[in-house]
Amino acid sequence: MPSPEMIGAPGAAPRDPAVPPPDAEPGFRVALLESRHRWRDIASLAIDLAFETDPAGRLAFLSPDPFRGWPAEWLLGKPAQILLLHPEPDPFALLHPVRGLRTWLRHASGSPACFSLALVPLADAGGSYAGLRGCGRDVTAEVQEAEAQAAALRRAAALETLARRVRRQVLAPRMLAATLESLPPAIGCSGAALLELAPGGAAAITRQHGVETGPLLPLVAPLMAAAEPRFLTGPGGEHLVLLPTPHRVPPFHALLVWRAAGERDFDADDRHLLHAIADLLFVTLGNHMLQRELELQARTDALTGLLNRRAFMDDLRRRLDRPGERGALLFIDLDNFKPINDTLGHEAGDAALVAVAAVLREMARPVDLAARLGGDEFALWLEDADAAATGRRAAALCAAALRLSPWPPGRQGPKLTFSIGGAVRGPGAQLRPDALVAAADAAMYAVKRGGRGHWRLAPPSAPEAAG
């Protein structure tokens, strides 16, 4: 049984039992001091914080010294609440034991750290509350790792949902639309848009979902040619994220996502998810552009860029299948094309064909169809044109041919002329494409036989006109 000196006499001030009494044997004093150091070292290795408070909640003991940049002598005697990052809840006000209580404490510089605390209340000799004793372990890294894992799981779930929705679509345009439609529920945004930078430097909306994007375009257009993501504030206080496509080949595209003013800004987790979604979107966009390029190549004459024969005939059939469709078909033949190839070479011949195509583009309206049928033969469908308008257009083509001089530098070729035959399909006419083509072709060969360099119309339901 311990002696009264070791536990303190009644009414005497309590004495630390770890400190040997003055009259203790030398061996006992050495053993007691070694034990004290041993347990102090073990405690310091096992925990990152040890403290005691008095009944008023003031720090009476603190280890280590300094603690998170605070000198112990400065903290002792001050309310323990001074260490809290947020004043509530206050673990130092507890009156019952607790283990594993997580609390955010602040560094002297203001940086936060999460501690897992174990607390036990102290009682005096009369059983009254005498303060709090506790220890803590810094679990900031564990909390951050858990939050990172949770964020990764959320991102994976959002991406899986988005990818599943996109995979249900077969065509690339629907995939792009599905991606934009999935963004608001995935990250909580006001809207999203896929932008394309036009050659003149203006941004155009190719697809969008959510709030109208138009007012934001002047701000983001100058930034689309750069490859770096941008995080901006819009003219109305909106939070914007602009993610340009990594493919630095015009036309440039970018994903624009925004939240309304007053909503929270995009945090690191949002940005990580947006980068992943943008990657998926740009892969789909790349497939869409490749698909369009392949379709364009399948429908386009490689030399002139005009429609090829197959595409022209397909489009013409669709036009003529529409009820009440009227217009005129011109067959255009470049005269003396073989002598041009023979005397000036194929390069000059190709230049002549490209020049003809440029004239047809200039003469054609957006509703018309222009094509190279093969060799030196071209075709032009003039939508809603009557015989008089068709004759004027044919005469203008013949005049334009005489002004062409596409020859290589230092070489001179013959004057270019067109032989043009046309057929008009009037209102209510039932001419099928093959019959219309045959009529225009016959009129063109009639021009050839008549000396070339002029035009002739052979309307199916009217007397033949010539000029």
Short mmCIF file of N, CA and C in Angstrom, two decimals, residues 2 16 19 22 99 135 180 185 188 194 238 246 250 339 347 355 362 367 381-382 405 434 436 440:
data_model
loop_
_atom_site.label_atom_id
_atom_site.label_comp_id
_atom_site.label_asym_id
_atom_site.label_seq_id
_atom_site.Cartn_x
_atom_site.Cartn_y
_atom_site.Cartn_z
N PRO A 2 0.60 2.17 -0.87
CA PRO A 2 1.48 3.34 -0.96
C PRO A 2 1.41 4.15 0.31
N ASP A 16 2.73 15.20 -8.16
CA ASP A 16 2.87 14.29 -9.28
C ASP A 16 3.54 13.01 -8.79
N VAL A 19 7.07 12.06 -9.92
CA VAL A 19 8.28 12.72 -9.40
C VAL A 19 8.63 12.09 -8.05
N PRO A 22 11.66 13.62 -2.10
CA PRO A 22 13.07 13.99 -1.80
C PRO A 22 13.81 12.93 -1.00
N ARG A 99 -14.30 8.73 -27.60
CA ARG A 99 -13.14 8.29 -28.37
C ARG A 99 -13.44 8.47 -29.85
N CYS A 135 -6.11 13.17 -25.55
CA CYS A 135 -5.01 12.98 -26.49
C CYS A 135 -5.61 12.93 -27.89
N LEU A 180 -24.06 16.45 -73.71
CA LEU A 180 -24.41 17.77 -73.19
C LEU A 180 -25.62 17.70 -72.26
N PRO A 185 -27.05 17.21 -64.67
CA PRO A 185 -27.22 16.34 -63.50
C PRO A 185 -25.91 15.76 -62.99
N GLY A 188 -24.03 19.46 -61.81
CA GLY A 188 -24.83 20.55 -61.28
C GLY A 188 -24.48 21.88 -61.90
N LEU A 194 -21.37 23.17 -77.00
CA LEU A 194 -20.23 22.83 -77.84
C LEU A 194 -20.07 23.96 -78.84
N GLU A 238 -21.42 34.93 -63.91
CA GLU A 238 -21.48 33.48 -64.07
C GLU A 238 -20.09 32.86 -63.87
N PRO A 246 -8.11 19.31 -77.64
CA PRO A 246 -6.64 19.24 -77.75
C PRO A 246 -6.14 19.16 -79.18
N PRO A 250 -7.75 23.61 -87.26
CA PRO A 250 -9.04 24.28 -87.49
C PRO A 250 -10.02 23.34 -88.19
N PRO A 339 -7.81 19.19 -126.50
CA PRO A 339 -6.65 19.94 -126.99
C PRO A 339 -5.91 20.70 -125.88
N GLU A 347 -1.82 19.46 -116.09
CA GLU A 347 -1.89 20.47 -115.03
C GLU A 347 -2.76 21.64 -115.48
N ALA A 355 -11.27 26.20 -112.52
CA ALA A 355 -11.81 27.52 -112.83
C ALA A 355 -13.29 27.44 -113.18
N GLU A 362 -19.97 30.52 -108.05
CA GLU A 362 -20.34 31.93 -108.01
C GLU A 362 -21.76 32.13 -108.53
N VAL A 367 -29.66 27.32 -102.62
CA VAL A 367 -30.69 26.30 -102.87
C VAL A 367 -30.41 25.50 -104.13
N TRP A 381 -28.38 22.45 -111.13
CA TRP A 381 -29.83 22.45 -110.93
C TRP A 381 -30.23 23.79 -110.34
N LEU A 382 -31.12 24.51 -111.04
CA LEU A 382 -31.58 25.82 -110.63
C LEU A 382 -32.97 25.69 -110.03
N SER A 405 -9.01 32.61 -117.68
CA SER A 405 -7.67 32.39 -118.22
C SER A 405 -6.83 31.72 -117.14
N ASP A 434 -34.44 10.96 -114.85
CA ASP A 434 -33.81 10.41 -116.05
C ASP A 434 -34.28 11.12 -117.31
N LEU A 436 -35.49 14.21 -117.45
CA LEU A 436 -34.97 15.57 -117.42
C LEU A 436 -33.51 15.59 -117.86
N ALA A 440 -31.89 17.55 -121.17
CA ALA A 440 -30.80 18.52 -121.08
C ALA A 440 -29.58 18.03 -121.85
#
